[in-house]
CSV table of C-alpha atoms in Angstrom, one decimal:
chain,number,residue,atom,x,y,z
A,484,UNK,CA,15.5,6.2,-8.5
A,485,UNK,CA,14.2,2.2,-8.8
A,486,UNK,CA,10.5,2.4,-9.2
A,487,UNK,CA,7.4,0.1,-9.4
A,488,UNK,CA,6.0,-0.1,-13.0
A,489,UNK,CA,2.5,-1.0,-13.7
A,490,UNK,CA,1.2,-1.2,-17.1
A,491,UNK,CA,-1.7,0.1,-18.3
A,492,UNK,CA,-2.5,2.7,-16.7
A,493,UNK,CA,-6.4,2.4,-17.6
A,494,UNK,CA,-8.1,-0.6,-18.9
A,495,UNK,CA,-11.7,-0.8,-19.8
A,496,UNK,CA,-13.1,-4.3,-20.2
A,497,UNK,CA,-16.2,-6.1,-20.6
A,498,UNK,CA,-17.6,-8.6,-18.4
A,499,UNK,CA,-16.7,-11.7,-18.0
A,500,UNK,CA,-13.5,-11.0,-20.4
A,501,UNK,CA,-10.2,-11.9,-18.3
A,502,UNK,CA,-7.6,-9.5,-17.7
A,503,UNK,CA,-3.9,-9.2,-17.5
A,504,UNK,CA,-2.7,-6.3,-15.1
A,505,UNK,CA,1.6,-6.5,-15.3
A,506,UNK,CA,3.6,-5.1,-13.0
A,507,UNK,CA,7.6,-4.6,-12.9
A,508,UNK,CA,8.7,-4.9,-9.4
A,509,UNK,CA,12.6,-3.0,-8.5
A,510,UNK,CA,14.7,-5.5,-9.6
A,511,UNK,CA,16.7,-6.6,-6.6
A,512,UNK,CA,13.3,-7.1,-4.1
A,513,UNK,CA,12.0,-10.5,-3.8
A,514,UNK,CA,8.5,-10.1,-2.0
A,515,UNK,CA,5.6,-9.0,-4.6
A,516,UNK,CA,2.2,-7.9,-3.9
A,517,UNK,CA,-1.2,-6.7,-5.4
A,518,UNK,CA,-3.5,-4.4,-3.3
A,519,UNK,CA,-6.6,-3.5,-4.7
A,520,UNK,CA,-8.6,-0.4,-3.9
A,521,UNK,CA,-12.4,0.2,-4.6
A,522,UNK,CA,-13.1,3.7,-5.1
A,523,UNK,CA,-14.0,5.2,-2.1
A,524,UNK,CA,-12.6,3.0,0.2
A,525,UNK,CA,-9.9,1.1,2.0
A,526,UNK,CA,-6.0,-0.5,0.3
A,527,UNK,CA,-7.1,-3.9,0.9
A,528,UNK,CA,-4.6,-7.0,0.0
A,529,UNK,CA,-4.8,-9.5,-2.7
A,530,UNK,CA,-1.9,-11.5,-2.6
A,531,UNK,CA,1.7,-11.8,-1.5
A,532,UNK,CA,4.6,-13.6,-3.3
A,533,UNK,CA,7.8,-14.7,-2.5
A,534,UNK,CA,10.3,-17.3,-3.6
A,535,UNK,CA,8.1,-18.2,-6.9
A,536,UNK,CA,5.1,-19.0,-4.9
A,537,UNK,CA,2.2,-17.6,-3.4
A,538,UNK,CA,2.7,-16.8,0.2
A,539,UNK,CA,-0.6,-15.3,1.2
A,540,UNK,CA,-4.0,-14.1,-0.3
A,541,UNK,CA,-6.9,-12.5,1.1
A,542,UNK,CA,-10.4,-14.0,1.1
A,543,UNK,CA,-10.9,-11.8,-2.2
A,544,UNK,CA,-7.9,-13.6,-3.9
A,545,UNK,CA,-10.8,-16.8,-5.1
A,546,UNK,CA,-10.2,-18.8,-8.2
A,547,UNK,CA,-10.7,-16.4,-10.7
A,548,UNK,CA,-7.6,-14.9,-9.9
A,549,UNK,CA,-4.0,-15.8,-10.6
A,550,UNK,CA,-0.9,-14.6,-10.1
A,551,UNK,CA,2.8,-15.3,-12.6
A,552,UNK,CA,6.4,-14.3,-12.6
A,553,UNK,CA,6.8,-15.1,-16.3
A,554,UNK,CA,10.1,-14.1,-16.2
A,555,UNK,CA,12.9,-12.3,-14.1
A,556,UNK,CA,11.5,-9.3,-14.3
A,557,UNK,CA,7.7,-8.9,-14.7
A,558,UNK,CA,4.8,-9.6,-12.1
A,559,UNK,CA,1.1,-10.5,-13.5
A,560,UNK,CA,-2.3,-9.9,-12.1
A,561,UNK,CA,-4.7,-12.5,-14.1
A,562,UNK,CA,-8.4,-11.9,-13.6
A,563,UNK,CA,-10.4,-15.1,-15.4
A,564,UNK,CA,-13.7,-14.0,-15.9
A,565,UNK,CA,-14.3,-10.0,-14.9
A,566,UNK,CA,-17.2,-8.8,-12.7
A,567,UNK,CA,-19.0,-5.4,-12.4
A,568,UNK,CA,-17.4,-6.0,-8.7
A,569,UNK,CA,-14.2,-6.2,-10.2
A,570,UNK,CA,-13.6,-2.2,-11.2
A,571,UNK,CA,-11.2,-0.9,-8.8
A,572,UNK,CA,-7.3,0.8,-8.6
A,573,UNK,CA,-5.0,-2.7,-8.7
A,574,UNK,CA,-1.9,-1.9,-7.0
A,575,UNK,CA,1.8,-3.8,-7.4
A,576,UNK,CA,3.9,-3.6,-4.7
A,577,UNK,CA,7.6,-5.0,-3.9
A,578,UNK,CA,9.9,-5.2,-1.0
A,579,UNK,CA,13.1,-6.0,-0.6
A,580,UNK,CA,13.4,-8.1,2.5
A,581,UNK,CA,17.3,-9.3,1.9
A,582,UNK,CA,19.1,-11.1,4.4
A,583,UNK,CA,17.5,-11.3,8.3
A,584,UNK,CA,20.5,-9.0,9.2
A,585,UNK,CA,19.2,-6.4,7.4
A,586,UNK,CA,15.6,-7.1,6.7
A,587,UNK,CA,13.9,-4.4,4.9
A,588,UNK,CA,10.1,-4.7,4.7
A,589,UNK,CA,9.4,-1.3,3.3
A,590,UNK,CA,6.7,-1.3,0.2
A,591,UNK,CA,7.1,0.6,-2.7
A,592,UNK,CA,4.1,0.9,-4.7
A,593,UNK,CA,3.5,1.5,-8.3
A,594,UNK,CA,0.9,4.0,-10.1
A,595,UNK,CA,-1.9,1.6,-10.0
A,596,UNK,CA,-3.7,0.3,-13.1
A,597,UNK,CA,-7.8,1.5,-13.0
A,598,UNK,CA,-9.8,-1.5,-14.2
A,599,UNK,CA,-13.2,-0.5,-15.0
A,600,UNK,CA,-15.3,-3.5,-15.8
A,601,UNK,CA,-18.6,-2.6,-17.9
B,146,UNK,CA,-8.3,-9.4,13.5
B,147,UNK,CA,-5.8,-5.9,12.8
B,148,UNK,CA,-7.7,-3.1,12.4
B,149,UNK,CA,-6.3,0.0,11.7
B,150,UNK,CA,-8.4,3.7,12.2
B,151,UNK,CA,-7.2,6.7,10.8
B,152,UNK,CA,-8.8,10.5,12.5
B,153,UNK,CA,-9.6,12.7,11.2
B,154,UNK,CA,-11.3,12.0,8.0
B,155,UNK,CA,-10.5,15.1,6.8
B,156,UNK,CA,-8.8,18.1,7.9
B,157,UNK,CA,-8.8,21.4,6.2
B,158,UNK,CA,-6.1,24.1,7.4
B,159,UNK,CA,-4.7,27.4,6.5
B,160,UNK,CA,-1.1,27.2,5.3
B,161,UNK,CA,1.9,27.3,7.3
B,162,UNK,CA,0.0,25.6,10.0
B,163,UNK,CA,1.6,22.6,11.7
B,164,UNK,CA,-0.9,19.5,12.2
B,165,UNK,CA,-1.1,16.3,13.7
B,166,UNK,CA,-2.3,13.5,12.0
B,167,UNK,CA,-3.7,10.3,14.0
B,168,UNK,CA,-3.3,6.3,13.3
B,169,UNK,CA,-4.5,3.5,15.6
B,170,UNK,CA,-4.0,-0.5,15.5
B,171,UNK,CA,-6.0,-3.0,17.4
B,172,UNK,CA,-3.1,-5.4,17.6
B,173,UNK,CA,0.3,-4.5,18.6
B,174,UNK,CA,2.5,-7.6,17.2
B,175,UNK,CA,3.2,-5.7,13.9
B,176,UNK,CA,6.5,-5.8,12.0
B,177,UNK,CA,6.8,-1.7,11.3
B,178,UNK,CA,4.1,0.8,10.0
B,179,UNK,CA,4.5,2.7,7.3
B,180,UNK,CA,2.6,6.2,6.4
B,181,UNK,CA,1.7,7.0,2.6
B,182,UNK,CA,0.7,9.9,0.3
B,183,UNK,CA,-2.5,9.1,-2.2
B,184,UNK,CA,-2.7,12.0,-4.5
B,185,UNK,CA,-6.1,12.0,-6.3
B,186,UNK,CA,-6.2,8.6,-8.5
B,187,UNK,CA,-2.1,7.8,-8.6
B,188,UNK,CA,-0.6,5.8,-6.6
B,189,UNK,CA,1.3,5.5,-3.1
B,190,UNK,CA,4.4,7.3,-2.3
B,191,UNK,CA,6.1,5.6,1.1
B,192,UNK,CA,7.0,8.7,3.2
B,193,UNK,CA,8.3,7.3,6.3
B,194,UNK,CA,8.1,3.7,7.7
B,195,UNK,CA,8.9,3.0,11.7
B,196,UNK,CA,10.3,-0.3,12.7
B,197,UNK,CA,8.6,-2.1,15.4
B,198,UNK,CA,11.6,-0.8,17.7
B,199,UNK,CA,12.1,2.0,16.8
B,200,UNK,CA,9.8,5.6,18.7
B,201,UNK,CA,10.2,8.0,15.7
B,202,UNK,CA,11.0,8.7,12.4
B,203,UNK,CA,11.8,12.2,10.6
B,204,UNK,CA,12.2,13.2,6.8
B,205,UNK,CA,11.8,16.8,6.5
B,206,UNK,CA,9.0,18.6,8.0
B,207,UNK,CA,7.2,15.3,8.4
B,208,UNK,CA,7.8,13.4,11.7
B,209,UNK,CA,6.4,10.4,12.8
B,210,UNK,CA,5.8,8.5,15.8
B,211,UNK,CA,4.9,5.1,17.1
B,212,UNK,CA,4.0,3.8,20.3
B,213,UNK,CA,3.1,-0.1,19.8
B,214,UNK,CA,2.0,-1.0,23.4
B,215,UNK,CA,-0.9,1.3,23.3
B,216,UNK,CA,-1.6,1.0,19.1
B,217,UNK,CA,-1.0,4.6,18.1
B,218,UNK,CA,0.9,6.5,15.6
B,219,UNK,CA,1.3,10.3,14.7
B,220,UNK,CA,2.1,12.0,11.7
B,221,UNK,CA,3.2,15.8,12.2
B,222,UNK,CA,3.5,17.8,9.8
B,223,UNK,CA,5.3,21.4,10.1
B,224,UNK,CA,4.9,24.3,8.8
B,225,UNK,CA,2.2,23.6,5.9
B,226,UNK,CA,2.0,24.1,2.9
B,227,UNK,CA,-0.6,23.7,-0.2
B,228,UNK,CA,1.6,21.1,-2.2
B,229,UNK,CA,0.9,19.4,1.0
B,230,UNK,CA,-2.5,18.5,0.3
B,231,UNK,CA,-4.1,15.0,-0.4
B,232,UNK,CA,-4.9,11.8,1.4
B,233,UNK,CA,-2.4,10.4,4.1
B,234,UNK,CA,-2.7,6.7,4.8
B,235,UNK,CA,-1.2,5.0,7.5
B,236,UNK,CA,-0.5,1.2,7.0
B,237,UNK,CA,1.0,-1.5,9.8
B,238,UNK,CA,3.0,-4.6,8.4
B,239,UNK,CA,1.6,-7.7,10.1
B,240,UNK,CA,3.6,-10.5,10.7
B,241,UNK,CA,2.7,-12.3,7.7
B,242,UNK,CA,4.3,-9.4,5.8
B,243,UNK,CA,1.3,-7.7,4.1
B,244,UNK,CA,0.2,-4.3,4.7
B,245,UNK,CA,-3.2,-3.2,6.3
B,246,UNK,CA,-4.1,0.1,5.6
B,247,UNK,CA,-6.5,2.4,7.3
B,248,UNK,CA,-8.9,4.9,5.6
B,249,UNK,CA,-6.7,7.6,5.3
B,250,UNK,CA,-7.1,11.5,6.4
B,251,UNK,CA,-8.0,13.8,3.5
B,252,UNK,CA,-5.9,16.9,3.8
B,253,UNK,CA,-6.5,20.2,2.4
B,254,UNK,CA,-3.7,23.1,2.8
B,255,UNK,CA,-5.7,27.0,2.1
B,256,UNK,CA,-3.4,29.1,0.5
């Protein structure tokens, strides 16, 4: 069955150091997303991406983050310059809307990368 | 500003019981809500989703429901089981396409 792939699992980084979280979304949706969750509390959106440009992001989603589709088949995360803040589950997500006759919306998530910023 | 409440926090039952599971959404104009299983530190694993028209969905022993004029969802489960137990989120689709998620209910199944 298609999945969402996230990659690594677990990163440990220092502050201030930026960050690559990748993602491959299943390969025939076309809406991308990153989620983040804090431990202990709520899913809480990033960003959204369609059509090989950012469609929405949250009040979170500043400047010192970034999004890519480097190619047909990956999905990037880029955090400039890491804060304590920062540590959290990211989440990829992907949908795969199609035409409007048969719009499907559902997310499938992937496993989550674990940033710990230290 | 949608804002989605999940109760109870928690819920601890014996197995085989069947249970009810709560979700609430301050603004009706979503696309379709979608309920989720969170397993302790992995990922979420879509169990149903309800379009915006539709009253119910089934996949198993879970059902749920969706009423969008009053903001309310239900996820019963039947017939529990201890496999069954970790968080349940429930999440609405807004019109912009992203998901807002609530809490989530911790569930614990007793043997």
């Amino acid at each position: 069955e298609p999945e969402v792939t996230q990659t690594p699992s677990h990163q440990v980084t220092q502050m201030g150091q930026e960050v690559i979280l990748r993602c491959v979304p299943i390969s025939n949706h076309l809406y991308f997303y990153w989620y983040r969750q804090i431990l202990g509390q709520k899913v809480e959106f990033l960003v959204s991406f369609y059509n090989n440009e950012i469609s929405e992001k949250s009040e979170i989603f500043d400047d010192q983050f970034s999004v890519e589709r480097p190619d047909g088949s990956n999905f990037t995360l880029k955090i400039r310059s890491t804060k304590l803040e920062d540590s959290a589950m990211y989440f990829c997500a992907s949908s795969e809307f199609g035409d409007r006759e048969h719009w499907n919306t559902e997310a499938f998530f992937g496993q989550g990368t674990r940033l710990t910023v230290v | 500003k949608q804002e989605v409440t999940q109760i109870p926090a928690a819920l601890s039952v014996p197995e085989g019981e069947n249970l009810v599971l709560n979700c609430s959404f301050t603004d009706s104009a979503i696309y379709n809500l979608q309920w989720f299983r969170q397993d302790p530190g992995k990922g979420l694993t879509s169990l149903l989703l309800i379009q915006s028209s539709q009253r119910e969905q089934t996949s198993g022993r879970l059902n749920a429901s969706l009423d969008k004029s009053s903001g309310r969802s239900t996820l019963y489960i039947a017939a529990s089981q201890p496999g069954d137990s970790a968080t349940y989120l429930c999440a609405v689709t807004d019109s912009s396409y992203k998901l807002i998620f609530g809490s989530g209910t911790r569930l614990l199944v007793r043997p």
